[in-house]
């Protein structure tokens, strides 16, 4: 009796194998696969394959090209979990992973005007919008502009390279006195310096050196000298206003008035 039951069980098992084309161990592995839900995988393979797929889901690969079979579909699920911003998502896994790495470590001061870097740079620009700049250029240009904002360039022409703007910043940090800077950046820096230290009684439409000389005249006004030209003339007039002369005819040159004051 027991032999007949065992034979029936054996025949039942053989019938299932004949119908379903799989071994008993295969059928046992199927509930385990359902429990761990290897979704998106190719389910017609062996248990080891499905376990490897589950291992891929647990530890998704980064920076590797998995554009075949299970890895590709897993990468797509990973993309859905971590959606990429400003990127073209129709490519392989390695490219999308590289884009995520770019987002984590955005590059500064480098020209990334190709492929993923370009789009990432645009997203970085959206995060840190630039003020008063022409944004149609490469990443390095926009990064240099951000560097300008960090170090606050005033009164400078910002349409040049980074080195030019750095030189301008160096001028602002150490403004020059008594030098003729009537070209390019120096001119504009001198104008900003004039705004910081406004000159009295001077004609400010000339070069930097002239205005610096005027400031030097104000700091050390000259006495007893004939200064009837340019800056000295106006300084002498201001000096006359500060120390008005008594009983003198003031319609003459500076030397005349100074001589009268000395008298």
C-alpha positions as MATLAB code, in Angstrom:
seq = 'XXXXXXXXXXXXXXXXXXXXXXXXXXXXXXXXXXXXXXXXXXXXXXXXXXXXXXXXXXXXXXXXXXXXXXXXXXXXXXXXXXXXXXXXXXXXXXXXXXXXXXXXXXXXXXXXXXXXXXXXXXXXXXXXXXXXXXXXXXXXXXXXXXXXXXXXXXXXXXXXXXXXXXXXXXXXXXXXXXXXXXXXXXXXXXXXXXXXXXXXXXXXXXXXXXXXXXXXXXXXXXXXXXXXXXXXXXXXXXXXXXXXXXXXXXXXXXXXXXXXXXX';
ca = [
       0.000    0.000    0.000;
       2.747    2.346    0.945;
       4.624    1.411   -2.196;
       1.568    2.227   -4.293;
       1.223    5.604   -2.571;
       4.883    6.340   -3.075;
       4.534    5.318   -6.695;
       1.533    7.602   -7.069;
       3.478   10.470   -5.598;
       6.340    9.722   -7.950;
       4.041    9.519  -10.940;
       2.337   12.751   -9.841;
       5.719   14.418   -9.685;
       6.707   13.063  -13.050;
       3.438   14.324  -14.504;
       4.133   17.807  -13.249;
       7.624   17.674  -14.672;
       6.286   16.493  -18.009;
       3.638   19.197  -18.122;
       5.702   22.141  -16.923;
       9.094   21.201  -18.207;
      10.891   22.108  -14.983;
      12.514   20.195  -12.140;
      11.138   19.988   -8.625;
      13.786   22.428   -7.388;
      12.696   24.900  -10.027;
       9.124   24.869   -8.746;
      10.374   25.353   -5.194;
      12.413   28.358   -6.296;
       9.362   30.039   -7.816;
       7.682   30.926   -4.490;
      11.008   32.341   -3.275;
      11.176   34.441   -6.408;
       7.663   35.712   -5.793;
       8.551   36.611   -2.220;
      11.534   38.711   -3.313;
       9.775   40.072   -6.402;
      12.458   40.240   -9.026;
      10.304   42.621  -11.047;
      11.457   43.741  -14.447;
      13.697   40.734  -14.834;
      13.643   37.963  -17.406;
      11.788   35.321  -15.379;
      12.543   32.312  -17.554;
      16.022   31.730  -16.182;
      17.464   29.729  -13.333;
      17.375   30.560   -9.642;
      20.950   31.863   -9.593;
      20.095   34.377  -12.319;
      17.115   35.699  -10.389;
      19.148   35.878   -7.201;
      21.762   37.899   -9.046;
      18.997   40.208  -10.235;
      17.790   40.681   -6.666;
      21.386   41.378   -5.630;
      21.519   44.012   -8.355;
      18.433   45.656   -6.943;
      19.905   45.654   -3.470;
      23.253   47.048   -4.603;
      22.723   49.060   -7.787;
      25.919   49.601   -9.707;
      27.310   53.082  -10.340;
      29.545   54.180  -13.166;
      29.290   50.892  -14.997;
      27.762   50.182  -18.385;
      24.907   47.755  -17.709;
      23.064   48.165  -20.955;
      22.130   44.509  -21.410;
      19.370   42.371  -19.964;
      18.476   42.762  -16.315;
      20.990   45.511  -15.560;
      19.406   47.792  -18.127;
      15.934   47.451  -16.646;
      17.268   47.778  -13.124;
      19.068   50.968  -14.128;
      15.806   52.338  -15.443;
      14.124   51.585  -12.118;
      17.056   53.266  -10.344;
      16.557   56.272  -12.571;
      12.930   56.424  -11.554;
      13.962   56.309   -7.908;
      16.554   59.058   -8.401;
      15.200   61.181  -11.262;
      17.832   63.158  -13.109;
      17.336   66.873  -13.755;
      18.164   68.528  -17.042;
      19.542   65.407  -18.627;
      18.632   63.373  -21.703;
      17.576   59.998  -20.285;
      17.431   57.898  -23.410;
      20.959   56.541  -23.152;
      22.816   53.783  -21.362;
      23.199   53.305  -17.635;
      26.782   54.487  -17.430;
      25.867   57.808  -18.977;
      23.044   58.369  -16.538;
      25.273   57.436  -13.619;
      27.894   59.892  -14.846;
      25.211   62.557  -14.938;
      24.309   61.819  -11.328;
      27.988   62.072  -10.424;
      28.110   65.443  -12.158;
      25.177   66.634  -10.099;
      26.841   65.488   -6.898;
      30.143   67.186   -7.735;
      29.434   70.117  -10.080;
      32.538   71.321  -11.843;
      33.718   74.938  -11.570;
      35.886   76.876  -13.978;
      35.997   74.105  -16.527;
      34.656   74.055  -20.065;
      32.023   71.314  -20.109;
      30.215   72.333  -23.237;
      29.540   68.832  -24.493;
      26.954   66.189  -23.695;
      25.969   65.726  -20.081;
      28.256   68.404  -18.687;
      26.569   71.058  -20.759;
      23.140   70.209  -19.461;
      24.407   69.911  -15.912;
      26.031   73.319  -16.220;
      22.713   74.753  -17.303;
      21.040   73.228  -14.259;
      23.844   74.650  -12.099;
      23.163   78.035  -13.660;
      19.529   77.740  -12.739;
      20.513   76.976   -9.164;
      22.878   79.973   -9.027;
      21.441   82.533  -11.474;
      23.957   85.011  -12.809;
      23.267   88.743  -12.666;
      24.059   91.098  -15.508;
      25.903   88.537  -17.552;
      25.511   87.176  -21.059;
      24.516   83.564  -20.417;
      24.904   82.138  -23.881;
      28.520   81.062  -23.409;
      30.348   78.051  -22.063;
      30.410   76.831  -18.500;
      33.793   78.333  -17.706;
      32.527   81.774  -18.647;
      29.520   81.485  -16.380;
      31.616   80.105  -13.528;
      34.002   83.023  -13.887;
      31.028   85.341  -13.642;
      29.946   83.626  -10.435;
      33.499   84.068   -9.131;
      33.128   87.755   -9.952;
      29.985   87.937   -7.887;
      31.737   86.285   -4.966;
      34.530   88.862   -5.084;
      32.285   91.832   -5.981;
      33.833   93.633   -8.951;
      32.643   97.236   -9.157;
      32.860   99.584  -12.107;
      34.692   97.162  -14.326;
      34.015   95.918  -17.833;
      33.207   92.245  -17.257;
      33.061   90.943  -20.794;
      36.624   89.623  -20.855;
      38.444   86.550  -19.655;
      38.919   85.455  -16.081;
      42.513   86.692  -15.866;
      41.396   90.156  -16.876;
      38.761   90.240  -14.191;
      41.199   88.930  -11.595;
      43.576   91.740  -12.499;
      40.713   94.154  -12.004;
      40.053   92.697   -8.578;
      43.750   93.125   -7.746;
      43.409   96.775   -8.764;
      40.479   97.202   -6.454;
      42.307   95.573   -3.574;
      45.396   97.763   -4.067;
      44.235  100.990   -5.753;
      47.096  102.901   -7.304;
      47.817  106.524   -6.421;
      49.707  109.095   -8.448;
      49.859  106.923  -11.518;
      48.356  107.477  -14.931;
      45.788  104.696  -15.320;
      43.743  106.204  -18.103;
      43.223  102.967  -20.041;
      40.826  100.062  -19.723;
      40.252   98.741  -16.235;
      42.384  101.333  -14.467;
      40.215  104.102  -15.790;
      37.058  102.631  -14.398;
      38.755  101.714  -11.131;
      39.958  105.297  -10.789;
      36.421  106.521  -11.272;
      35.252  104.235   -8.477;
      38.141  105.524   -6.347;
      36.985  109.067   -7.102;
      33.521  108.206   -5.918;
      34.961  106.853   -2.688;
      37.070  110.020   -2.168;
      35.229  112.845   -3.969;
      37.445  115.750   -4.993;
      36.498  119.336   -4.195;
      36.737  122.098   -6.767;
      38.276  119.945   -9.418;
      37.370  119.213  -13.004;
      36.824  115.460  -13.061;
      36.519  114.821  -16.769;
      40.178  113.942  -17.330;
      42.433  110.958  -16.853;
      43.191  109.128  -13.655;
      46.634  110.591  -13.143;
      45.203  114.104  -13.224;
      42.626  113.302  -10.596;
      45.241  111.612   -8.435;
      47.425  114.718   -8.721;
      44.455  116.818   -7.657;
      43.986  114.647   -4.578;
      47.697  114.998   -3.795;
      47.318  118.770   -4.137;
      44.430  118.752   -1.718;
      46.427  116.736    0.788;
      49.488  119.049    0.509;
      48.325  122.437   -0.806;
      51.169  124.545   -2.180;
      51.897  128.048   -0.957;
      53.871  130.805   -2.612;
      54.055  129.096   -5.948;
      52.662  130.107   -9.294;
      50.036  127.450   -9.932;
      48.011  129.121  -12.628;
      47.522  125.988  -14.708;
      45.259  122.978  -14.488;
      44.795  121.448  -11.068;
      46.883  123.994   -9.190;
      44.658  126.792  -10.402;
      41.537  125.275   -8.989;
      43.276  124.212   -5.795;
      44.547  127.749   -5.310;
      41.048  129.066   -5.732;
      39.781  126.620   -3.118;
      42.703  127.673   -0.846;
      41.653  131.268   -1.369;
      38.139  130.434   -0.320;
      39.419  128.714    2.791;
      41.683  131.696    3.720;
      40.096  134.808    2.248;
      42.555  137.668    1.714;
      41.870  141.112    3.051;
      42.351  144.164    0.897;
      43.523  142.287   -2.113;
      42.370  142.366   -5.684;
      41.438  138.754   -6.400;
      40.998  138.866  -10.138;
      44.549  137.899  -10.956;
      46.516  134.676  -11.062;
      47.317  132.424   -8.140;
      50.851  133.674   -7.692;
      49.562  137.235   -7.406;
      47.117  136.356   -4.692;
      49.662  134.185   -2.874;
      52.135  137.068   -2.937;
      49.513  139.393   -1.570;
      48.708  136.907    1.202;
      52.438  136.556    1.960;
      52.614  140.332    2.186;
];
